[in-house]
Short mmCIF file of C-alpha atoms in Angstrom, two decimals:
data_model
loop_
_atom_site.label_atom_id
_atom_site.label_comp_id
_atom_site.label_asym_id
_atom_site.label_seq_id
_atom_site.Cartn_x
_atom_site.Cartn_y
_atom_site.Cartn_z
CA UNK A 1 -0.36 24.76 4.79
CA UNK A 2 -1.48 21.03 5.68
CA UNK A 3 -1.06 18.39 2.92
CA UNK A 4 -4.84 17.44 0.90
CA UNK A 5 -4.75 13.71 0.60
CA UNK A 6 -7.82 12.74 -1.44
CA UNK A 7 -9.02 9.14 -1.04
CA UNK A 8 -12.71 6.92 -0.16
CA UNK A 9 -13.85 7.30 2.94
CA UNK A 10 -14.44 3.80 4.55
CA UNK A 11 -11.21 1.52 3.02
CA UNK A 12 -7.36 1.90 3.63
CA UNK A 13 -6.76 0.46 -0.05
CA UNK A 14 -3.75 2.16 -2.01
CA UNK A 15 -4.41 5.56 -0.11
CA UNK A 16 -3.09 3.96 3.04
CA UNK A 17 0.73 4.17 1.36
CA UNK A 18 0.40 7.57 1.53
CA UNK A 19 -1.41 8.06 4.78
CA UNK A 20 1.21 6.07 6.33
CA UNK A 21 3.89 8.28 5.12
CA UNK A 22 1.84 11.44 6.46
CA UNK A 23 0.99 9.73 9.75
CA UNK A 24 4.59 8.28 10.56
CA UNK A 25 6.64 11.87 9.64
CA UNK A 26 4.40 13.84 11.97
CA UNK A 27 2.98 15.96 9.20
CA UNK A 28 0.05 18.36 8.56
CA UNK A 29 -2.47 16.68 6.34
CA UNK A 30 -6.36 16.75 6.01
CA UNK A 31 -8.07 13.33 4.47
CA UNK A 32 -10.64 15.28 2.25
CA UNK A 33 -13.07 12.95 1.47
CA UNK A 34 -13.59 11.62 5.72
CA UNK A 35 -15.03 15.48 5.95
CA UNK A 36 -16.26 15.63 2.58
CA UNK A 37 -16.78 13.02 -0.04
CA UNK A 38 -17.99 15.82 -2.62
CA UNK A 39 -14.99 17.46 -2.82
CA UNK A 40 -13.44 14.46 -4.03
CA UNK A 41 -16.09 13.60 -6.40
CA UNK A 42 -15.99 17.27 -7.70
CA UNK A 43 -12.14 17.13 -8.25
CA UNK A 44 -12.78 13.38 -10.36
CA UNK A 45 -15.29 15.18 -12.33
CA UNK A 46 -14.30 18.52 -13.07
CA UNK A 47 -14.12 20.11 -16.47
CA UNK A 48 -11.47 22.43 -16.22
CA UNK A 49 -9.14 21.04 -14.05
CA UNK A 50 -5.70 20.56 -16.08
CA UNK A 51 -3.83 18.44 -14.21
CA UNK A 52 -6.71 15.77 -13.28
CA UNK A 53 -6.53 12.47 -11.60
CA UNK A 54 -8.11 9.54 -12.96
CA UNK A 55 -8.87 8.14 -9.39
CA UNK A 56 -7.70 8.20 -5.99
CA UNK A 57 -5.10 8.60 -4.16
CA UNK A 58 -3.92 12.25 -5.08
CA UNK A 59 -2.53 15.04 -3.14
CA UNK A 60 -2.53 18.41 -3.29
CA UNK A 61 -0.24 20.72 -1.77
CA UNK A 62 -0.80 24.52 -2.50
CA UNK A 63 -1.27 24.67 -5.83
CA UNK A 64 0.23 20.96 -7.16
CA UNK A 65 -1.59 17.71 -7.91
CA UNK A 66 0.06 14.55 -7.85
CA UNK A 67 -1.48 11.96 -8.20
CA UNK A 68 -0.78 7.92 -7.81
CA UNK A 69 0.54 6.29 -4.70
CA UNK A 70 3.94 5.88 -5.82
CA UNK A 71 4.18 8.89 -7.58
CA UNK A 72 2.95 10.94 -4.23
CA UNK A 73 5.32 8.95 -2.24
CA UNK A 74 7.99 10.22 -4.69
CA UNK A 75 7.17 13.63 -4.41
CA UNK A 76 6.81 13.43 -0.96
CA UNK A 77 9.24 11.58 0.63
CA UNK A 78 11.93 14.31 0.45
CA UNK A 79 9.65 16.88 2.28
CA UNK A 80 8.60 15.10 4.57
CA UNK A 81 12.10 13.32 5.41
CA UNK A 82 11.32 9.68 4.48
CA UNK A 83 13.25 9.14 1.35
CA UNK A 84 16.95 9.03 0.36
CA UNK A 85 19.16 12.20 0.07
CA UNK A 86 21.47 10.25 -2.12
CA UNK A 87 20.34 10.10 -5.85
CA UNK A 88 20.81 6.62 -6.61
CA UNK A 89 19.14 5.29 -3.29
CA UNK A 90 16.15 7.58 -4.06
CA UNK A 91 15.47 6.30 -7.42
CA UNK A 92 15.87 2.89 -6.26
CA UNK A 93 13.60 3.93 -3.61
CA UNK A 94 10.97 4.77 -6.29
CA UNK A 95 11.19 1.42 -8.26
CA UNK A 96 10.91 -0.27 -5.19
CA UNK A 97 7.68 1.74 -4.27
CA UNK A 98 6.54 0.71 -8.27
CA UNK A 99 7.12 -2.92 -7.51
CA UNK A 100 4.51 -2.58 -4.22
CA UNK A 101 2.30 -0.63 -6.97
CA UNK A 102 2.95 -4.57 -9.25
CA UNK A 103 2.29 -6.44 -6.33
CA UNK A 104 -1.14 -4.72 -4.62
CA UNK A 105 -2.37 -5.00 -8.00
CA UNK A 106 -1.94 -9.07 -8.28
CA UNK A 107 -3.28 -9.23 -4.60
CA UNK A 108 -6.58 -7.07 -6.12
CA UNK A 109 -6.97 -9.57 -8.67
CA UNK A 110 -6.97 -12.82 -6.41
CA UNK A 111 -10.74 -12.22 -5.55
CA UNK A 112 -11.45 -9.71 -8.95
CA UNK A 113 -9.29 -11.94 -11.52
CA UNK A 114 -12.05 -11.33 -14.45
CA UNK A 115 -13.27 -7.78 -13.66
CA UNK A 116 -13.54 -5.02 -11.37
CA UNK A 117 -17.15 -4.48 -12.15
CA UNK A 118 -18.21 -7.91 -11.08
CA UNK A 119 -18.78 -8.71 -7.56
CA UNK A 120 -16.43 -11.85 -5.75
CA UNK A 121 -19.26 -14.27 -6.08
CA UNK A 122 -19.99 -13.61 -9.68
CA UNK A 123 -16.11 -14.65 -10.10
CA UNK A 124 -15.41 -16.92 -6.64
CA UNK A 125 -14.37 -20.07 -8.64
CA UNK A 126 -11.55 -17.88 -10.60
CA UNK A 127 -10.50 -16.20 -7.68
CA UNK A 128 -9.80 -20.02 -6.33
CA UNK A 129 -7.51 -20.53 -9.04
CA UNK A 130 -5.71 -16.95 -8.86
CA UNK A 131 -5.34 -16.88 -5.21
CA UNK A 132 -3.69 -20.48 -5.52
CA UNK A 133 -1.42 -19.56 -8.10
CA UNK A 134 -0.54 -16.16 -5.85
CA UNK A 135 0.58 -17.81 -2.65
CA UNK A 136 2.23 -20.71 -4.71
CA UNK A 137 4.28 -18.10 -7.07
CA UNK A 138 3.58 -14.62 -7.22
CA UNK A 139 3.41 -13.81 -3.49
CA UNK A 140 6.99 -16.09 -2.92
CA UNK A 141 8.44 -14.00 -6.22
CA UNK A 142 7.96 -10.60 -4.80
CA UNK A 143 8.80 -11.77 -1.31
CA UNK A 144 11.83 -13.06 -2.57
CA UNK A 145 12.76 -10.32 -3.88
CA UNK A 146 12.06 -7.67 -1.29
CA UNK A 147 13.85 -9.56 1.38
CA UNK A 148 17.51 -9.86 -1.01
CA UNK A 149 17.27 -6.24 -1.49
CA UNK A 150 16.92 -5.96 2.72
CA UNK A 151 19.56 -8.19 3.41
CA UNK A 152 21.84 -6.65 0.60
CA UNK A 153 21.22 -2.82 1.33
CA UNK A 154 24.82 -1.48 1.75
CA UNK A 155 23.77 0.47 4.57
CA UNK A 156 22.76 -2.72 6.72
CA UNK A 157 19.65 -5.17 6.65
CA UNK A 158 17.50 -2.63 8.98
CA UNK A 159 15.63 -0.95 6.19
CA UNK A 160 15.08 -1.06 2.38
CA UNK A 161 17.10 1.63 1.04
CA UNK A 162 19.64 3.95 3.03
CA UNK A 163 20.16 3.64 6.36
CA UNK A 164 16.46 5.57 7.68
CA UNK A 165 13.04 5.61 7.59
CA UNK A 166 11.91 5.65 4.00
CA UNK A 167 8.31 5.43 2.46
CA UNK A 168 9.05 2.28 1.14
CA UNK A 169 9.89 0.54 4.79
CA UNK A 170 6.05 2.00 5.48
CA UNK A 171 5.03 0.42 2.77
CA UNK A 172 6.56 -2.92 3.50
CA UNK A 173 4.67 -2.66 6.36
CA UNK A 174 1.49 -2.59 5.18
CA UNK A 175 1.73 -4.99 2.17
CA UNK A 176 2.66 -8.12 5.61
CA UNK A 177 -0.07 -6.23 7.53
CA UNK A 178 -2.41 -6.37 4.86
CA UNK A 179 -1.20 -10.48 3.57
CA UNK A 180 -1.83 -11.68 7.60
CA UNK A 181 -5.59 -10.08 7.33
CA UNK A 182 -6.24 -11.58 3.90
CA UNK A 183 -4.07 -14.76 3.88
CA UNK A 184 -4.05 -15.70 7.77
CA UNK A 185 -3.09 -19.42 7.02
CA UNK A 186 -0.90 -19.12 4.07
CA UNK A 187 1.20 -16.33 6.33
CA UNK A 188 1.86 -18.49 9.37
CA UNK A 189 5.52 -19.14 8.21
CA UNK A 190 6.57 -15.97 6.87
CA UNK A 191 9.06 -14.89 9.68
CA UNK A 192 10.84 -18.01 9.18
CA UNK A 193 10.82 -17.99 5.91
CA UNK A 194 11.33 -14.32 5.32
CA UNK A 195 13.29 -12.74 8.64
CA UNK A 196 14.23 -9.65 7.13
CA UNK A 197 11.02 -8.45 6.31
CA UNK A 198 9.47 -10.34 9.20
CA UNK A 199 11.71 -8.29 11.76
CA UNK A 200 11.43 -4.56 9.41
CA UNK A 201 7.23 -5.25 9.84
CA UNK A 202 7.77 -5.32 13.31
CA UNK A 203 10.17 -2.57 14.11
CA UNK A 204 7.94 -0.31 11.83
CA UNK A 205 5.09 -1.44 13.91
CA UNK A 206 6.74 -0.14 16.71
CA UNK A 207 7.50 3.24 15.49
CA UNK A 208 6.40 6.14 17.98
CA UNK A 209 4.17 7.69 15.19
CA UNK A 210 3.13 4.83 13.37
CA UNK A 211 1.88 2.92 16.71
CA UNK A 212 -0.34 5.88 18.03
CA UNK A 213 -1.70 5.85 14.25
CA UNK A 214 -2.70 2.01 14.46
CA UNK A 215 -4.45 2.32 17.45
CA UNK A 216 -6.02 5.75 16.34
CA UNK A 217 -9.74 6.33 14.94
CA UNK A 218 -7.94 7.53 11.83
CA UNK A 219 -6.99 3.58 11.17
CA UNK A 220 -9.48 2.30 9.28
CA UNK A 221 -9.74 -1.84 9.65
CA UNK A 222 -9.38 -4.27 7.22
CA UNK A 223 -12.52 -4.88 5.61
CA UNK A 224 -14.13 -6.71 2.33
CA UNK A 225 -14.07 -3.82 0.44
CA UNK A 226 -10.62 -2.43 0.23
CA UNK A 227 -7.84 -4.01 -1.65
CA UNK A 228 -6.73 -6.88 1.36
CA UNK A 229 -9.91 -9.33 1.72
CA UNK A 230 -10.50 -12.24 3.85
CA UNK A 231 -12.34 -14.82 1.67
CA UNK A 232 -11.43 -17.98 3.88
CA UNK A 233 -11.90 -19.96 0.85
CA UNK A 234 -9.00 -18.77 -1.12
CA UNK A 235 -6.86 -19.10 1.79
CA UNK A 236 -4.74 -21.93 2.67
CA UNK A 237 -1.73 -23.49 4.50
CA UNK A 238 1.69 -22.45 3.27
#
């Protein structure tokens, strides 16, 4: 039975974690809402459903909902065989994966730092002021951070945790992917500055799976509505 991964239609946005996961491990999955955007809607709004999401991404497989991206990836890394056998690696695995959830959340707010209901312009000078704040601490914090635990994983500096694949090398992926669309100027040092990650981007980019995914249909670009936006203005040199 193929994997039900429930997410909007026309952005890659926290959804993309999972499909990334799905796409790179070969498995059997239908994106709902691409064939049928009620279906998701229905799920969001139904009165009887016990286990309900609040709001995209969620699975479903048979019978079980699960639903945040970091929660799905937990679930679903074991099946699927992109997470840790080993209990302490897979836990670590999972805070890791809650740490991406932290940081995608502060790159959100550098163009909606008052409110999600406003639009950028309503908020554009704010978003100056959080976006330059981002790339001058919060982006260089996490960074930081992800590259020690590379260079410090027992098992060599080739991936996050353990010594394969995981979910949360897939998600590295994406969050440097995602930083050169939104932040083109402010990224132009990051392999020097951060080789670990810089050289785990690109060998992830090179995956059999994951390549033939990129240059796929199913790939949806980079745009101004998803979570990674290109405002030029909030960009700068790093």
């Amino acid at each position: 039975m193929a994997y039900e991964l429930y997410y909007w239609d026309s952005i890659q946005g926290r959804g993309e974690f999972v499909r990334l996961a799905l796409e790179a491990a070969g498995a059997d999955y239908v994106d709902v809402a691409r064939q049928d955007m009620s279906a998701l809607l229905s799920m969001l709004q139904s009165k009887t459903e016990p286990y309900l999401p609040f709001a995209p991404p969620f699975l479903k497989d048979g019978d079980i909902i699960v639903s945040h991206a970091a929660n799905i990836l937990m679930y679903l890394g074991p099946k699927i065989g992109l997470a840790p056998a080993q209990d302490q690696e897979r836990y670590f695995a999972n805070a890791l994966q809650l740490s991406v959830t932290d940081f995608v959340k502060e790159v959100h707010d550098t163009h909606h730092p008052i409110a999600s209901s406003l639009y950028y312009d309503d908020q554009k000078d704010a978003a100056k002021l959080r976006s330059a704040d981002f790339l001058d601490n919060r982006l260089p914090k996490f960074m930081d951070y992800f590259e020690r635990v590379l260079q410090r994983n027992p098992a060599g500096g080739h991936h996050m945790v353990g010594a394969a694949l995981s979910y949360v090398d897939l998600s590295m992926f994406q969050i440097v992917e995602g930083l050169n669309y939104a932040f083109p100027k402010a990224m132009k040092g990051f392999a020097k500055t951060y080789p670990g990650l810089a050289r785990l981007h690109g060998a992830v980019g090179k995956h059999k799976n994951v390549a033939a995914y990129l240059k796929s249909k199913r790939r949806i670009a980079f745009n101004e509505d998803g979570v990674f936006r290109h405002y030029p203005e909030l960009d700068r040199q790093g």
